[in-house]
Amino acid sequence: MTTTTSGTPMVKAEGVHKSFGAAHILKGIDLEVAPREVFCLIGPSGSGKSTFLRCINHLEKVNAGRLSVDGELVGYRQKGDKLYELKDSEVALKRRDIGMVFQRFNLFPHMTAIENVMEAPIQVKGESKAVARARAERLLDRVGLSDKAKNYPSQLSGGQQQRVAIARALAMEPKLMLFDEPTSALDPELVGDVLDVMRGLAEDGMTMIVVTHEMGFAREVGDSLVFMDEGVVVESGHPRDVLTNPQHDRTKSFLSKVL
Ligand SMILES: Nc1ncnc2c1ncn2[C@@H]1O[C@H](COP(=O)(O)OP(=O)(O)O)[C@@H](O)[C@H]1O
Ligand SMILES: [Mg+2]
């Protein structure tokens, strides 16, 4: 898909470094995600995948390098050749454009499914309840949960909660969706419904970065696949190529454990 799109990448990382104290976690990440691309990210636990997503979403500051979303630097404004750090309010505005779905669904437990989906547009964008409700109904339908609108999270399965979490992220009409191991906490029989929702999003042209261990999903839905280890991109390419013909020993060894 990279070849069919032109212009500004949705995400561009150039030499991105991130440390926590003395721990050097991201050691120069270079990658590009095109609009409408489904970009899968795999790698062992602790390799920095979540940290990288958090940098994209302005939850962590990069220490060196450049990271931009839709042509705009994350966390900074450029004037001439000088960079100015964004204020918290400006960061919050930018974060609205990026939806994030976590391993743990983090729904508001005291709100019904539909209230969870309505909440951010009302609170953050000042949208009317009627407008927010109409969209939430549409989104719950899209994730196959129209009949669960009035259920509380505790009355839903993990897979259903995760689909509500996806609908909640979509309610802000993001231009980019980040998924951090969205099916890892689910019982195996619930994984498929969540992946189906993600597949539908991909077909509708959503730009998605998906950290996952679901190699079948990566192979079928992904446009590109990156293998990350110890804070560097070891290997990237078309999912089929990386999965069936890995070039690096570290990739081979990782895949032999997960495939
Ligand atoms: N806020 C933090 N403070 C200190 N260390 C962190 C923090 N967040 C992540 N780390 C460390 O960064 C490393 C990479 O973590 P993470 O990005 O979560 O990896 P992955 O998602 O690939 O499993 C881990 O060693 C983790 O302990
Ligand atoms: Mg992680």
Short mmCIF file of C-alpha atoms and ligand atoms in Angstrom, two decimals:
data_model
loop_
_atom_site.label_atom_id
_atom_site.label_comp_id
_atom_site.label_asym_id
_atom_site.label_seq_id
_atom_site.Cartn_x
_atom_site.Cartn_y
_atom_site.Cartn_z
CA MET A 1 0.00 0.00 0.00
CA THR A 2 2.98 2.27 0.57
CA THR A 3 3.46 2.49 -3.18
CA THR A 4 -0.07 3.63 -3.96
CA THR A 5 -0.12 6.57 -1.59
CA SER A 6 1.77 9.75 -2.11
CA GLY A 7 2.61 12.72 0.00
CA THR A 8 2.85 12.93 3.75
CA PRO A 9 3.34 9.75 5.74
CA MET A 10 0.89 9.28 8.60
CA VAL A 11 3.78 8.42 10.90
CA LYS A 12 7.42 9.05 10.31
CA ALA A 13 10.16 8.15 12.78
CA GLU A 14 13.73 9.19 12.15
CA GLY A 15 16.40 8.09 14.58
CA VAL A 16 14.00 8.02 17.51
CA HIS A 17 15.63 7.40 20.88
CA LYS A 18 13.97 7.00 24.24
CA SER A 19 15.53 6.35 27.63
CA PHE A 20 14.07 5.92 31.07
CA GLY A 21 16.86 7.10 33.37
CA ALA A 22 19.87 5.00 32.45
CA ALA A 23 17.81 2.46 30.53
CA HIS A 24 18.14 3.09 26.81
CA ILE A 25 14.93 1.60 25.39
CA LEU A 26 14.52 2.89 21.82
CA LYS A 27 17.84 3.05 20.03
CA GLY A 28 17.23 4.88 16.81
CA ILE A 29 13.94 3.82 15.28
CA ASP A 30 13.42 4.68 11.61
CA LEU A 31 10.13 3.82 9.99
CA GLU A 32 7.29 5.21 7.95
CA VAL A 33 3.60 4.41 7.97
CA ALA A 34 1.59 5.55 4.97
CA PRO A 35 -2.01 6.73 5.16
CA ARG A 36 -4.41 3.75 5.06
CA GLU A 37 -1.59 1.36 5.82
CA VAL A 38 -1.94 -1.50 8.32
CA PHE A 39 1.43 -1.60 9.96
CA CYS A 40 2.14 -4.56 12.23
CA LEU A 41 4.81 -4.50 14.88
CA ILE A 42 6.13 -7.65 16.49
CA GLY A 43 8.98 -8.41 18.84
CA PRO A 44 9.85 -9.97 22.17
CA SER A 45 8.54 -8.62 25.44
CA GLY A 46 10.56 -5.63 26.57
CA SER A 47 11.79 -4.69 23.10
CA GLY A 48 10.16 -1.25 23.27
CA LYS A 49 6.97 -1.75 21.22
CA SER A 50 4.63 -0.15 23.76
CA THR A 51 7.12 2.62 24.42
CA PHE A 52 7.19 3.44 20.74
CA LEU A 53 3.38 3.59 20.56
CA ARG A 54 3.35 5.81 23.62
CA CYS A 55 5.80 8.17 21.94
CA ILE A 56 3.51 8.41 18.89
CA ASN A 57 0.59 9.21 21.16
CA HIS A 58 2.45 11.96 23.06
CA LEU A 59 2.43 9.90 26.25
CA GLU A 60 6.24 9.79 26.28
CA LYS A 61 8.75 12.33 25.05
CA VAL A 62 11.46 11.15 22.71
CA ASN A 63 15.02 12.01 23.76
CA ALA A 64 16.48 12.32 20.31
CA GLY A 65 15.43 12.03 16.71
CA ARG A 66 12.24 13.18 15.06
CA LEU A 67 8.80 11.71 15.21
CA SER A 68 5.92 13.15 13.25
CA VAL A 69 2.25 12.29 12.79
CA ASP A 70 0.58 13.46 9.59
CA GLY A 71 3.44 15.85 8.91
CA GLU A 72 3.47 17.44 12.36
CA LEU A 73 6.18 16.87 14.93
CA VAL A 74 5.01 15.05 18.03
CA GLY A 75 5.30 17.34 21.03
CA TYR A 76 6.93 20.26 19.22
CA ARG A 77 6.17 23.08 16.89
CA GLN A 78 8.79 24.04 14.36
CA LYS A 79 9.42 27.69 13.56
CA GLY A 80 12.23 28.17 11.09
CA ASP A 81 14.86 25.77 12.32
CA LYS A 82 13.88 26.11 15.98
CA LEU A 83 11.71 23.70 17.92
CA TYR A 84 9.28 24.83 20.57
CA GLU A 85 7.76 22.39 23.01
CA LEU A 86 3.97 22.24 22.85
CA LYS A 87 1.90 23.20 25.86
CA ASP A 88 -0.11 20.47 27.59
CA SER A 89 -3.30 21.85 26.08
CA GLU A 90 -1.80 21.65 22.59
CA VAL A 91 -0.61 18.10 23.22
CA ALA A 92 -4.10 17.15 24.36
CA LEU A 93 -5.56 18.55 21.14
CA LYS A 94 -3.21 16.47 19.02
CA ARG A 95 -3.85 13.33 21.02
CA ARG A 96 -7.50 13.52 20.00
CA ASP A 97 -6.52 12.54 16.49
CA ILE A 98 -4.99 9.26 17.62
CA GLY A 99 -7.05 6.40 18.97
CA MET A 100 -5.41 3.89 21.25
CA VAL A 101 -6.57 0.43 22.22
CA PHE A 102 -4.75 -1.38 24.98
CA GLN A 103 -4.37 -4.96 26.05
CA ARG A 104 -6.57 -4.15 29.05
CA PHE A 105 -9.70 -2.44 27.86
CA ASN A 106 -9.89 0.22 30.60
CA LEU A 107 -13.57 0.92 30.12
CA PHE A 108 -15.25 3.12 32.70
CA PRO A 109 -16.86 0.48 34.93
CA HIS A 110 -19.71 2.68 36.14
CA MET A 111 -20.87 3.50 32.61
CA THR A 112 -22.78 1.38 30.14
CA ALA A 113 -21.24 0.41 26.82
CA ILE A 114 -22.92 3.25 24.97
CA GLU A 115 -22.05 5.76 27.68
CA ASN A 116 -18.42 4.70 27.40
CA VAL A 117 -18.52 5.42 23.67
CA MET A 118 -20.32 8.76 24.12
CA GLU A 119 -18.12 10.07 26.91
CA ALA A 120 -15.09 11.56 25.14
CA PRO A 121 -16.92 13.43 22.38
CA ILE A 122 -19.16 15.01 25.02
CA GLN A 123 -16.44 15.78 27.57
CA VAL A 124 -13.58 16.63 25.26
CA LYS A 125 -15.28 18.06 22.19
CA GLY A 126 -18.35 19.48 23.89
CA GLU A 127 -20.60 17.55 21.61
CA SER A 128 -24.34 17.32 22.31
CA LYS A 129 -25.65 14.13 23.86
CA ALA A 130 -27.91 13.49 20.87
CA VAL A 131 -25.08 13.68 18.36
CA ALA A 132 -22.75 11.60 20.54
CA ARG A 133 -25.46 8.99 21.07
CA ALA A 134 -26.26 8.69 17.37
CA ARG A 135 -22.59 8.11 16.57
CA ALA A 136 -22.15 5.68 19.47
CA GLU A 137 -25.10 3.64 18.22
CA ARG A 138 -23.53 3.47 14.78
CA LEU A 139 -20.18 2.46 16.22
CA LEU A 140 -21.62 -0.21 18.50
CA ASP A 141 -23.40 -1.60 15.48
CA ARG A 142 -20.14 -1.59 13.57
CA VAL A 143 -18.41 -3.65 16.26
CA GLY A 144 -21.40 -5.99 16.45
CA LEU A 145 -22.69 -4.91 19.85
CA SER A 146 -25.92 -3.03 19.19
CA ASP A 147 -27.71 -5.35 21.57
CA LYS A 148 -25.24 -4.66 24.41
CA ALA A 149 -25.50 -0.86 24.45
CA LYS A 150 -27.04 -0.77 27.92
CA ASN A 151 -24.76 -3.36 29.47
CA TYR A 152 -22.07 -2.43 31.94
CA PRO A 153 -18.51 -3.65 31.30
CA SER A 154 -18.84 -6.25 34.06
CA GLN A 155 -21.73 -7.77 32.10
CA LEU A 156 -19.64 -8.17 28.95
CA SER A 157 -17.03 -10.72 27.94
CA GLY A 158 -13.45 -9.60 27.47
CA GLY A 159 -13.86 -9.68 23.72
CA GLN A 160 -17.03 -7.60 23.91
CA GLN A 161 -15.32 -5.11 26.23
CA GLN A 162 -12.46 -4.80 23.80
CA ARG A 163 -14.86 -4.13 20.94
CA VAL A 164 -16.50 -1.40 23.04
CA ALA A 165 -13.02 0.00 23.64
CA ILE A 166 -12.43 0.10 19.89
CA ALA A 167 -15.77 1.85 19.37
CA ARG A 168 -14.84 4.31 22.10
CA ALA A 169 -11.56 5.12 20.38
CA LEU A 170 -13.33 5.53 17.02
CA ALA A 171 -15.84 7.95 18.55
CA MET A 172 -13.19 10.66 18.45
CA GLU A 173 -12.88 10.11 14.70
CA PRO A 174 -9.12 9.55 14.81
CA LYS A 175 -6.93 9.59 11.74
CA LEU A 176 -4.66 6.95 13.22
CA MET A 177 -5.38 3.97 15.46
CA LEU A 178 -2.77 2.36 17.68
CA PHE A 179 -3.42 -1.16 18.97
CA ASP A 180 -1.17 -2.48 21.71
CA GLU A 181 -1.65 -6.26 21.85
CA PRO A 182 -5.43 -5.87 21.70
CA THR A 183 -6.15 -9.59 21.89
CA SER A 184 -3.43 -10.75 24.28
CA ALA A 185 -5.64 -10.69 27.36
CA LEU A 186 -8.52 -12.53 25.71
CA ASP A 187 -9.58 -16.13 25.88
CA PRO A 188 -8.73 -17.74 22.53
CA GLU A 189 -12.35 -18.13 21.43
CA LEU A 190 -12.93 -14.36 21.82
CA VAL A 191 -9.95 -13.26 19.74
CA GLY A 192 -11.59 -13.77 16.36
CA ASP A 193 -14.41 -11.25 16.84
CA VAL A 194 -11.95 -8.54 17.82
CA LEU A 195 -9.69 -9.30 14.86
CA ASP A 196 -12.74 -9.21 12.58
CA VAL A 197 -13.55 -5.70 13.78
CA MET A 198 -9.95 -4.66 13.13
CA ARG A 199 -10.05 -6.25 9.70
CA GLY A 200 -13.19 -4.23 8.90
CA LEU A 201 -11.47 -1.04 10.00
CA ALA A 202 -8.55 -1.85 7.75
CA GLU A 203 -10.90 -2.43 4.82
CA ASP A 204 -12.48 0.95 5.48
CA GLY A 205 -9.04 2.52 5.08
CA MET A 206 -8.11 3.33 8.67
CA THR A 207 -4.39 3.81 9.23
CA MET A 208 -3.43 1.33 11.93
CA ILE A 209 -0.33 0.38 13.85
CA VAL A 210 -0.90 -2.98 15.45
CA VAL A 211 1.39 -4.55 18.01
CA THR A 212 0.35 -8.16 17.96
CA HIS A 213 1.30 -11.79 18.31
CA GLU A 214 -1.44 -12.76 15.87
CA MET A 215 0.71 -13.70 12.90
CA GLY A 216 -2.33 -14.82 10.89
CA PHE A 217 -3.77 -11.33 11.19
CA ALA A 218 -0.43 -9.76 10.27
CA ARG A 219 -0.14 -11.98 7.24
CA GLU A 220 -3.71 -11.48 5.98
CA VAL A 221 -4.42 -7.88 6.90
CA GLY A 222 -1.02 -6.25 7.33
CA ASP A 223 0.57 -4.19 4.59
CA SER A 224 3.91 -4.25 6.33
CA LEU A 225 5.51 -5.95 9.26
CA VAL A 226 8.34 -4.77 11.44
CA PHE A 227 10.29 -7.00 13.80
CA MET A 228 11.74 -5.05 16.68
CA ASP A 229 14.25 -6.29 19.23
CA GLU A 230 16.09 -4.45 21.99
CA GLY A 231 14.95 -1.06 20.77
CA VAL A 232 15.92 -1.39 17.13
CA VAL A 233 14.11 -2.38 13.97
CA VAL A 234 15.78 -5.63 13.03
CA GLU A 235 13.80 -6.38 9.92
CA SER A 236 10.83 -5.07 7.99
CA GLY A 237 8.95 -5.80 4.83
CA HIS A 238 5.77 -7.32 3.51
CA PRO A 239 4.33 -9.57 6.23
CA ARG A 240 4.40 -12.63 3.98
CA ASP A 241 8.08 -12.12 3.22
CA VAL A 242 9.13 -11.44 6.79
CA LEU A 243 7.11 -14.35 8.15
CA THR A 244 8.07 -16.95 5.57
CA ASN A 245 11.54 -15.80 4.68
CA PRO A 246 13.09 -13.93 7.60
CA GLN A 247 16.60 -12.69 6.87
CA HIS A 248 18.00 -12.22 10.35
CA ASP A 249 18.78 -14.83 12.97
CA ARG A 250 17.00 -12.83 15.66
CA THR A 251 13.83 -12.75 13.54
CA LYS A 252 14.08 -16.46 12.80
CA SER A 253 14.55 -17.30 16.44
CA PHE A 254 11.60 -15.13 17.52
CA LEU A 255 9.29 -16.51 14.84
CA SER A 256 10.22 -20.07 15.70
CA LYS A 257 8.83 -19.41 19.17
CA VAL A 258 5.58 -17.73 18.15
CA LEU A 259 4.55 -19.42 14.90
N1 LIG B 1 7.84 4.48 32.37
C1 LIG B 1 8.87 3.62 32.38
N2 LIG B 1 9.89 3.77 33.24
C2 LIG B 1 10.96 2.94 33.24
N3 LIG B 1 11.10 1.91 32.39
C3 LIG B 1 10.13 1.70 31.49
C4 LIG B 1 8.97 2.54 31.44
N4 LIG B 1 8.17 2.09 30.44
C5 LIG B 1 8.81 1.02 29.90
N5 LIG B 1 9.97 0.79 30.53
C6 LIG B 1 10.93 -0.26 30.19
O1 LIG B 1 11.18 -0.20 28.80
C7 LIG B 1 11.39 -1.50 28.28
C8 LIG B 1 10.52 -1.71 27.09
O2 LIG B 1 9.19 -1.78 27.52
P1 LIG B 1 7.96 -1.84 26.54
O3 LIG B 1 8.01 -0.70 25.59
O4 LIG B 1 6.76 -1.98 27.38
O5 LIG B 1 8.26 -3.19 25.74
P2 LIG B 1 7.28 -4.13 24.92
O6 LIG B 1 6.00 -3.41 24.73
O7 LIG B 1 8.00 -4.42 23.65
O8 LIG B 1 7.12 -5.38 25.74
C9 LIG B 1 11.14 -2.49 29.42
O9 LIG B 1 12.37 -2.89 29.94
C10 LIG B 1 10.37 -1.65 30.41
O10 LIG B 1 10.62 -2.09 31.71
MG MG B 2 4.06 -3.90 25.29
#
